[in-house]
Every structure is written in structure tokens, then in C-alpha cells.
Amino acid sequence: MEHSLVVQRARKSFQTGRTKPLEFRIHQLKSLLRFISDRRRDIAEAVKKDLGKSEHGTELFETLGLEGDIKLAVEKLAEWAAPRPVEKNLLTISDEVYVQPEPLGVVLIIGAWNYPWAVTLQPLVGAIAAGNAAIIKPSEVSSHSAKVMEELLPQYLDKDLYPVVTGGVPETQELLRQRFDHIFYTGNSTVGKLVMEAAARHLTPVTLELGGKSPCYIDKDCDITIACRRITWGKFVNCGQTCIAPDYILCEPSIQSRVVEEINKNVKEFYTDNPKTFEDYGRIINQRHFKRVMALMEGSTVAVGGDSDESQCYIAPTVLKDVTRESRVMKEEIFGPLLPIITVSGVDEAIQFINEREKPLVVYVFSHDNKLIKRVIAETSSGALLANDCLVHFTVSALPFGGVGNSGMGCYHGRHSFNQLSHLRSCLIKQLKMEGVNSMRYPPHTAKKLGWARFFLLKQVDVSRLRRMALLTMFAGLAAFVVQVKELNIPFQSKLGLKGFVLISVMLCILQVCSILESS
């Protein structure tokens, strides 16, 4: 089917309102969860063919987080989709004022090849939860995963609302000529610019999950053994083809040899003396990327690894030293198992080095010194900052995941996915009464009216605080009333007296105020 017809069919289905009820969205999310559970082996086999990843590695890095995201969305959807009350001013204190999340419409999701299931279906979770239709375009580079997705996903999800479209560059270009209500792209910044350019023709908003060169600064006084163990894991998982992998190390010359020694030791522990034969060490996605990564080593000294086999797209975990700012490996995101080390005089030079380059997806810093860590946070900018570990911030659904500047725009995960793919609609419902209060805004405008307007409009009101104060006052009044009745020592039913009558009147007024605040 032509891409324009696929998009038209999705839009027509969306316009029927089928995605609006939360029950429908939850049903689709549960169906997606069932797909992952039923087809776990098919997914693992496809990823093995694409990236050489083991079955357990696929579950750990592809489907486990996806399952968690779906379960969270099912559990929290009613809360996320509910109206969100906001603070009022005195002019709107008796009005309903809230934010109502609503679906955007038809979303295009363009996935990436390095984690072909996680980075394609996690945005889909947000799109479904927010009540959108979604066209799913998996990367053609991870061809086996794309084929499985195309063949099996429609057996579980609504075929009209969530179609899978496969193909290469021409097919993607044709899709980008269509009008969407949001485009969610994961990949490199070069293609990201083309996606944004295509989206601009329709004024379509975009989420761009890109990458960049994420630096990793090692403080000379930290526990270098533990730091290097965590860096080794974060760098070489998925054969270095991770957008948030540490791209290069910054450290002082005095600890460079120790860093090399520790990483070498960890590579052997994690992947044996021969990573080529080890099940949990993957492969470069294809020969084009193999040649690109191998060319990046030019002009640098191999300190660890360096072995390769083009026929298998295998490159060993490799550490490079004698790397300069002008080295070829520092000119682009590596996206492979090469880890260059650049020496700096200390944290001052490290911060300067980071700030002279494009804003990365993440900054890593390893140090015992909390002040040093906070300084790096304060004096650099990146999509995220992670201290004393690698990658694990990706697993925290409450943290927004995304870049800044050249590393991307927009964010997702958990509630952030829902918000990103929703329109947060401002709503105010006023009653057709109390017109006297509104007269200050009508002509003629006078100094007196301006004074009242300044008071009513600039005074923010925390309704929840007022409600708590009213309830507290009510209970205080009730306590005083009980004490008064006890002191009067007369039957409650017969003679309350004037003071009792006043107290009851005050209580009734307070209850009325509480009722008004509750309804607002």
C-alpha cells in the first residue's frame, strides 16, 4: 500500500475517536506487552542476526525496559490523562482552571538500528498511552528485526491505527512528505536535520533523539578500579553501538597507564581473552560501519585490543592512547568499540574541553568529591549527567531521556513520553454570574480599575492551601463550640444561646467556603 494511503487510513481511524477512551489504550498496551511475551524468541533471533547479540543480552537491553514502560503506562494512565488543576488568581478563584492532556493525532516513529526494539517501541508506548495513531518505521539497517516487526506486530495491535512500514531511504523520504501531527526520530544528527526540515513544511513538531560524543572525566583521586569497571561495561556493551556510551575519557596523565591497565583487565574478565568467540560480545551492524569505525583509529596508538575481522564485522574492545584534539577519532561520534583517552591537567581543562564542543547526550564524571561533581553539573550542559556509573539513568522512568542542542530535542520515558506526545490544553470554565467583579476589565479604563485589576490579577491563589486553612478553621470552630456548650452546661437540643448560634453560623459559612473551593 502507498505510504500516503497508510497515513490517510490511520488518520481516518483516529478521527473516529476510537483512541480516546482509556480502556481502548490500555487494551492496546496490554496487547503490545503480550506481543513481547509471546514473541520473545523471534525477537531474540532477529537481534542475533542483526547485531550478534545473545538471547539474554536482548532481554536485558531491549525488552526488559520496554515491559517496564508498558506496565507503568497501564498502571498510571488514568492519573496521567486526568485534568491537572493549576494555581488561580483572585479573578478566577471560583472558576474551573486546569490543563487537559489530549491526543495530538497521527505520529510518525522512525526507529534506530542499534537497539531496534527498545528505541522503536518505547516511543510507541507513549503514543498509544496519549491516544494517538502511530506509523511505525523500523530501521532498514537492522533488517531482520524490521521484518519480524512488520510481520508479527500487526497480529497484536490495531492494524489501521498502528501500521508498520518498512523500506530504506526512498520509503522514509516518501513518508516524510506526508503530514503528521508529530515526528519522533531516533538516529544521527545529519538525518535529524533532514527530518526537521521535512517536518517544517507542515509545521509538524519533532522529537529528535540523537547522539554525540559523550565525555567521561575520571578524577585522579577516585576509586579507579571501580570507575574503570563501570566504564568498560558502559562502553563495550552492544559492541559500543549505544548512543549514551562514553565516547572518550578525560583524565590526568598521571593515571592514564592505570586506566589502560584496569580497562584491559575488565575486558578480559567480561569478554574472556578472546572476545571474538564470546557469546555476549556482539558485532558491528554491517561492513559499511565496520570500515568507518576502523578508519577512526588512524593516527592513534592502540593500547588495548585492536583486533578485527571484516568478514564477521568484528572489532575487539579497543583503547586508544596518544589521542589529540585533532585526531580523526575525535571528529565524529564513534558508535563502536573504540575508547580514546585524552589527557588534561585537571577538572578545569576537562570542563573547558567539554564546553568547546557540541552539547553531548550525557556527561559522565567519576569522583568521590561531591563538590567537583556539582561543579561539573553547574558549568557544563548536556542531555543528562551521570556520576560514578554509566548508562543506568536510562532505566529510571521518572527521568526525562533526551538531548540538548546537537544531541537532540524533546524527551521521553514514562510520564515524559505521555506528555511529549500529548497536547496539554489550557482550560478555564467560568460561570455567567458575578459580573460586578469583571467590570474592571471593561472600558472605560480608569486608574481605579487598574488598581483593582492589579490586585485581582497579580495575586496568585493556592487553592489547596486555602482549602487546608478552611478545614483547619472549621475544626477549631467545632472545638470551640464543644467547649462552649460544655461550659454552658445546658441541653444541646433546647438552649444553645446566642454564642452557640453564632458558632454554628460560622461553621456553616466555613462549610460553604470549603464546598466552593472543592468544586473549583
XYZ file of C-alpha atoms in Angstrom:
520
model
C 0.000 0.000 0.000
C 1.224 3.502 -0.807
C 2.508 5.443 2.161
C 0.003 8.244 1.651
C -2.843 5.724 1.891
C -1.378 4.209 5.068
C -1.259 7.644 6.675
C -4.768 8.524 5.441
C -6.162 5.284 6.841
C -4.512 5.920 10.226
C -5.862 9.485 10.312
C -9.356 8.362 9.334
C -9.302 5.750 12.109
C -8.049 8.314 14.615
C -10.807 10.748 13.662
C -13.461 8.200 14.624
C -12.437 8.780 18.248
C -11.546 5.133 18.865
C -8.323 6.040 20.664
C -9.958 8.484 23.096
C -11.298 6.013 25.731
C -8.621 4.955 28.223
C -9.953 1.381 28.079
C -9.004 1.168 24.392
C -5.496 2.496 25.042
C -4.948 0.080 27.929
C -6.140 -2.820 25.779
C -3.625 -1.908 23.060
C -0.814 -1.528 25.609
C -1.598 -4.943 27.077
C -1.621 -6.396 23.562
C 1.829 -4.898 22.979
C 3.013 -6.491 26.222
C 1.583 -9.832 25.085
C 3.435 -9.455 21.773
C 6.753 -9.089 23.605
C 5.981 -12.080 25.821
C 4.712 -14.356 23.030
C 7.393 -13.423 20.504
C 10.410 -13.205 22.781
C 12.273 -15.901 20.858
C 11.504 -14.355 17.447
C 12.790 -11.005 18.706
C 15.974 -12.552 20.121
C 16.714 -14.463 16.911
C 16.271 -11.321 14.811
C 18.601 -9.290 17.025
C 21.154 -12.118 16.948
C 21.171 -11.975 13.147
C 21.365 -8.178 13.098
C 23.884 -7.447 15.854
C 25.225 -10.778 17.086
C 23.643 -10.191 20.495
C 22.865 -13.116 22.818
C 19.314 -14.017 23.847
C 19.908 -12.895 27.441
C 21.538 -9.676 26.208
C 18.500 -8.936 24.065
C 16.151 -9.414 27.001
C 18.313 -7.258 29.297
C 18.878 -4.357 26.893
C 15.857 -4.493 24.592
C 12.683 -5.964 26.050
C 13.025 -5.725 29.837
C 12.848 -1.932 29.946
C 10.098 -1.989 27.340
C 7.967 -4.268 29.500
C 8.525 -1.973 32.477
C 7.472 1.086 30.457
C 4.265 -0.614 29.292
C 3.313 -1.779 32.788
C 3.944 1.703 34.178
C 1.764 3.272 31.474
C -1.089 0.830 32.163
C -0.879 1.493 35.903
C -0.592 5.290 35.687
C -2.622 6.140 32.576
C -5.738 7.321 34.425
C -3.566 9.663 36.512
C -1.612 10.977 33.511
C -4.722 11.601 31.408
C -6.730 13.293 34.183
C -7.284 17.068 34.255
C -4.437 18.837 36.063
C -5.617 21.713 38.297
C -3.398 24.809 38.309
C -2.974 27.836 40.558
C -5.509 30.638 40.103
C -5.603 34.380 40.638
C -8.315 36.148 42.621
C -10.241 36.905 39.437
C -10.615 33.186 38.638
C -10.839 31.758 42.160
C -14.371 30.424 41.652
C -13.671 29.092 38.117
C -12.518 25.687 36.907
C -8.928 26.169 35.709
C -6.940 23.134 34.609
C -4.738 21.513 31.971
C -6.329 18.714 29.945
C -3.973 16.356 28.061
C -5.364 15.409 24.653
C -4.037 13.312 21.734
C -2.039 15.048 19.008
C -3.273 12.871 16.135
C -1.074 10.748 13.872
C 2.548 10.279 14.994
C 5.429 9.016 12.848
C 8.011 6.968 14.766
C 11.326 6.391 12.969
C 13.403 3.860 14.889
C 17.143 3.182 15.009
C 19.132 0.044 14.298
C 21.389 -0.188 17.370
C 18.564 -1.189 19.743
C 15.912 -1.908 17.107
C 13.159 -2.897 19.524
C 13.670 -0.640 22.548
C 14.112 2.686 20.721
C 11.299 1.941 18.261
C 8.629 0.581 20.589
C 9.254 2.767 23.661
C 8.035 5.880 21.816
C 5.093 3.757 20.617
C 4.131 3.119 24.245
C 3.889 6.883 24.765
C 1.967 7.366 21.518
C -0.623 4.714 22.427
C -0.952 5.920 26.020
C -1.536 9.503 24.827
C -4.312 8.323 22.493
C -2.562 8.833 19.150
C -2.413 6.786 16.000
C 1.189 5.906 15.036
C 3.027 4.903 11.876
C 5.980 2.726 12.903
C 9.070 2.840 10.669
C 11.809 0.490 11.930
C 15.349 0.976 10.641
C 16.111 -0.900 7.420
C 19.702 -1.384 8.635
C 18.539 -3.901 11.281
C 16.658 -5.735 8.535
C 15.808 -8.935 10.414
C 14.221 -7.053 13.300
C 12.299 -4.843 10.853
C 10.932 -7.913 9.059
C 9.764 -9.554 12.301
C 8.163 -6.303 13.425
C 6.354 -5.896 10.117
C 5.070 -9.470 10.073
C 4.129 -10.028 13.707
C 3.218 -6.715 15.376
C 0.010 -6.235 13.321
C -1.220 -9.550 14.730
C -1.451 -7.895 18.150
C -2.169 -4.186 17.576
C -4.921 -2.400 15.649
C -3.758 -2.611 12.002
C -5.286 0.686 10.923
C -4.069 2.778 13.852
C -0.578 1.284 14.289
C 0.747 0.069 10.898
C 4.388 -0.906 10.386
C 6.058 0.498 7.256
C 9.405 -0.922 6.121
C 11.901 0.154 3.485
C 15.039 2.201 3.018
C 15.846 5.842 2.339
C 13.309 6.321 -0.534
C 10.476 4.930 1.591
C 11.444 7.137 4.535
C 11.619 10.197 2.289
C 8.157 9.390 0.927
C 6.808 9.068 4.463
C 8.333 12.420 5.424
C 6.442 14.094 2.581
C 3.169 13.238 4.354
C 1.635 15.429 7.027
C 1.907 14.177 10.594
C 0.990 15.714 13.930
C 4.348 14.748 15.475
C 7.510 13.030 14.274
C 9.670 11.049 16.695
C 13.100 10.254 15.243
C 15.987 8.329 16.790
C 19.320 8.384 14.963
C 22.165 10.700 13.996
C 22.162 14.492 13.782
C 22.710 14.565 9.990
C 19.465 12.714 9.298
C 17.842 14.529 12.225
C 18.292 17.834 10.365
C 16.620 16.345 7.268
C 13.702 15.094 9.383
C 13.305 18.522 10.953
C 13.439 20.195 7.532
C 10.708 17.901 6.193
C 8.585 18.455 9.305
C 8.880 22.229 8.956
C 6.962 22.142 5.671
C 3.860 21.094 7.622
C 4.758 22.915 10.878
C 4.972 19.476 12.477
C 6.679 19.334 15.897
C 9.531 16.853 16.287
C 11.291 14.857 18.959
C 14.883 14.180 17.915
C 16.780 11.566 19.932
C 20.275 11.973 18.535
C 23.731 11.324 19.986
C 27.137 12.932 20.013
C 30.431 12.491 21.772
C 29.661 11.889 25.440
C 32.746 12.673 27.577
C 33.816 10.739 30.652
C 36.030 12.568 33.171
C 37.931 10.468 35.742
C 39.142 12.340 38.834
C 42.613 11.128 39.824
C 41.522 10.715 43.461
C 38.516 8.445 42.781
C 38.437 4.644 43.056
C 39.953 3.985 39.628
C 39.376 0.237 39.809
C 35.608 0.584 40.218
C 35.411 3.535 37.819
C 37.133 1.604 35.025
C 34.997 -1.474 35.633
C 31.819 0.545 35.124
C 33.241 2.444 32.158
C 34.319 -0.812 30.471
C 30.796 -2.183 30.796
C 29.136 1.020 29.588
C 31.435 1.442 26.601
C 31.585 -2.049 25.149
C 28.035 -3.308 25.701
C 26.387 -3.814 22.295
C 29.874 -3.527 20.772
C 29.965 0.188 21.589
C 26.879 0.912 19.452
C 24.992 2.796 22.153
C 24.056 6.472 21.854
C 24.833 7.100 25.538
C 28.080 5.094 25.650
C 31.125 7.015 26.973
C 32.717 8.289 23.755
C 36.096 9.276 25.197
C 37.917 9.528 28.534
C 39.385 12.710 30.004
C 41.959 12.155 32.759
C 45.261 13.455 34.062
C 48.485 11.983 32.568
C 49.460 10.531 35.967
C 46.605 7.991 35.907
C 46.456 7.175 32.161
C 48.514 3.974 32.377
C 46.481 2.794 35.382
C 43.225 3.448 33.489
C 44.520 1.437 30.494
C 45.607 -1.404 32.775
C 42.254 -1.573 34.598
C 40.178 -1.473 31.413
C 42.310 -4.222 29.883
C 41.766 -6.348 32.983
C 37.987 -5.775 32.853
C 37.747 -6.564 29.138
C 39.317 -9.953 29.836
C 37.008 -10.534 32.797
C 33.844 -9.574 30.902
C 34.631 -10.990 27.456
C 37.486 -13.518 28.053
C 40.882 -13.392 26.350
C 39.144 -13.878 23.005
C 36.022 -11.684 22.772
C 35.514 -12.862 19.187
C 34.299 -16.252 20.400
C 32.376 -14.942 23.427
C 28.583 -15.114 23.154
C 27.895 -11.801 24.896
C 30.171 -9.716 22.679
C 28.314 -8.567 19.568
C 29.243 -7.380 16.096
C 29.251 -4.126 14.139
C 25.935 -3.837 12.296
C 27.369 -4.033 8.745
C 30.544 -3.683 6.688
C 29.991 -0.004 5.894
C 30.022 0.842 9.607
C 32.897 -1.614 10.175
C 35.069 0.308 7.696
C 34.011 3.652 9.175
C 34.973 2.614 12.722
C 38.272 1.050 11.640
C 39.225 4.267 9.824
C 38.781 6.251 13.042
C 41.848 4.525 14.589
C 44.153 6.230 12.088
C 46.856 8.284 13.818
C 46.206 6.908 17.328
C 48.131 4.293 19.331
C 46.317 1.077 20.260
C 46.804 0.416 23.977
C 44.264 -2.435 24.324
C 42.689 -4.682 21.680
C 42.760 -3.520 18.080
C 41.973 -6.920 16.527
C 39.374 -7.101 13.769
C 37.780 -9.409 11.199
C 35.925 -7.717 8.353
C 34.207 -10.935 7.240
C 32.445 -11.107 10.624
C 32.211 -7.323 11.206
C 34.199 -7.964 14.393
C 36.237 -5.296 16.163
C 37.726 -6.141 19.562
C 37.220 -3.852 22.574
C 39.907 -1.260 21.909
C 41.514 1.517 23.952
C 43.442 4.269 22.148
C 46.139 6.495 23.668
C 48.265 9.370 22.340
C 44.984 10.848 21.118
C 44.910 14.583 20.424
C 42.076 17.018 19.886
C 42.788 16.866 16.146
C 42.825 13.053 15.932
C 40.361 11.544 13.475
C 38.615 9.618 16.252
C 37.675 12.931 17.877
C 35.960 14.354 14.772
C 32.704 12.355 14.970
C 30.671 10.126 17.268
C 32.469 6.768 17.376
C 29.489 4.421 17.757
C 31.776 1.424 18.022
C 34.146 -0.332 20.452
C 36.922 2.293 20.417
C 37.699 4.221 23.595
C 40.196 7.084 23.167
C 41.922 8.667 26.171
C 42.741 12.366 26.150
C 44.898 13.747 28.935
C 44.017 17.027 30.654
C 45.590 18.909 33.535
C 42.518 18.606 35.756
C 38.833 19.350 36.040
C 39.258 22.955 34.831
C 40.660 21.858 31.489
C 38.160 18.987 31.276
C 35.227 21.404 31.639
C 36.766 23.745 29.075
C 37.291 20.823 26.670
C 33.653 19.733 27.010
C 32.299 23.249 26.571
C 34.310 23.888 23.407
C 32.342 21.137 21.669
C 28.707 20.411 20.834
C 26.464 19.655 23.806
C 26.566 15.869 24.351
C 23.754 13.470 25.178
C 25.360 12.743 28.556
C 28.369 13.829 30.606
C 29.985 11.195 32.822
C 32.128 12.072 35.823
C 33.800 9.713 38.278
C 34.834 11.249 41.603
C 34.480 10.905 45.386
C 34.274 14.699 45.610
C 30.641 15.808 45.603
C 31.678 19.447 45.141
C 33.586 18.519 41.987
C 30.555 16.651 40.647
C 28.251 19.599 41.389
C 30.735 21.901 39.684
C 30.655 19.807 36.511
C 26.841 19.917 36.659
C 26.862 23.699 37.092
C 29.486 24.506 34.442
C 28.564 22.141 31.579
C 25.402 21.411 29.590
C 24.200 18.032 28.318
C 21.084 15.939 27.953
C 21.954 14.204 31.222
C 24.769 13.946 33.751
C 25.679 10.693 35.422
C 28.214 10.462 38.224
C 30.090 7.274 39.104
C 28.274 4.948 36.692
C 27.325 4.562 33.041
C 24.029 4.115 31.151
C 21.843 3.393 34.184
C 19.963 6.714 34.080
C 18.206 5.248 31.004
C 16.464 2.754 33.308
C 14.813 5.407 35.518
C 11.366 6.077 34.038
C 10.919 9.219 36.148
C 13.928 10.882 34.461
C 13.338 12.559 31.078
C 15.608 10.965 28.476
C 16.759 13.220 25.662
C 19.411 15.563 24.363
C 20.017 19.283 24.096
C 21.363 21.258 21.163
C 23.156 18.990 18.705
C 22.334 15.881 20.762
C 18.587 16.289 20.283
C 15.383 17.945 21.404
C 12.410 16.696 23.372
C 12.419 13.784 25.783
C 10.617 10.570 26.662
C 10.287 7.638 29.112
C 7.390 7.094 31.489
C 5.184 10.122 32.008
C 7.545 12.213 29.873
C 6.607 10.092 26.819
C 2.925 10.727 27.521
C 3.466 14.486 27.875
C 5.733 14.677 24.826
C 3.093 13.080 22.602
C 0.110 14.944 24.078
C -1.225 18.441 23.618
C -1.516 19.963 27.082
C -4.665 22.009 26.561
C -5.380 25.017 28.808
C -8.995 25.042 30.040
C -10.955 27.676 32.023
C -14.684 27.373 32.751
C -16.365 30.497 34.162
C -19.953 30.953 35.367
C -22.247 33.602 33.870
C -22.538 35.495 37.130
C -20.535 37.811 39.470
C -20.379 40.323 36.600
C -19.510 43.112 39.026
C -16.057 41.623 39.579
C -15.461 41.550 35.811
C -16.396 45.215 35.292
C -12.800 46.297 35.975
C -11.733 44.978 32.556
C -14.435 46.746 30.558
C -13.976 50.267 29.129
C -13.599 52.988 30.147
C -10.259 52.103 31.770
C -9.509 54.231 34.819
C -6.775 54.407 37.428
C -9.177 52.935 39.994
C -9.992 49.989 37.749
C -6.284 49.464 37.079
C -5.639 49.319 40.816
C -8.314 46.656 41.286
C -7.075 44.744 38.242
C -3.535 44.765 39.642
C -4.833 43.307 42.909
C -7.040 40.632 41.355
C -4.746 39.563 38.507
C -1.321 39.611 40.161
C -2.331 37.876 43.376
C -1.850 34.158 42.874
C -4.040 31.876 44.970
C -3.004 28.433 46.165
C -6.473 26.849 46.368
C -5.242 23.672 48.053
C -3.647 25.798 50.811
C -6.862 27.780 51.229
C -8.793 24.542 51.465
C -6.486 23.262 54.201
C -6.787 26.555 56.103
C -10.595 26.477 55.827
C -10.734 22.930 57.143
C -8.388 23.820 59.998
C -10.570 26.817 60.879
C -13.658 24.632 60.794
C -12.176 22.108 63.205
C -11.017 24.926 65.503
C -14.521 26.366 65.447
C -16.023 22.985 66.197
C -13.678 22.513 69.147
C -14.564 25.959 70.493
C -18.258 25.172 70.093
C -17.959 21.920 72.044
C -16.093 23.719 74.833
C -18.734 26.466 74.910
C -21.619 24.008 75.155
C -19.846 22.179 77.947
C -19.303 25.445 79.874
C -22.946 26.460 79.454
C -23.956 23.075 80.890
C -27.326 23.109 79.128
C -29.014 20.556 76.867
C -27.861 20.895 73.265
C -31.375 20.458 71.898
C -33.066 23.198 73.939
C -30.918 26.238 74.731
C -27.839 26.896 72.685
C -27.733 30.589 73.481
C -26.502 33.383 71.275
C -22.835 32.313 71.322
C -23.726 28.783 70.244
C -25.917 30.091 67.460
C -23.073 32.315 66.202
C -20.620 29.415 66.274
C -22.963 27.224 64.259
C -23.441 30.018 61.732
C -19.660 30.423 61.377
C -19.272 26.687 60.860
C -21.938 26.659 58.164
C -20.184 29.533 56.389
C -16.872 27.655 56.532
C -18.504 24.543 55.111
C -19.903 26.645 52.268
C -16.428 28.066 51.514
C -14.963 24.543 51.517
C -17.687 23.445 49.100
C -16.894 26.310 46.715
C -13.150 25.615 46.856
C -13.698 21.900 46.324
C -15.788 22.495 43.216
C -13.218 24.913 41.809
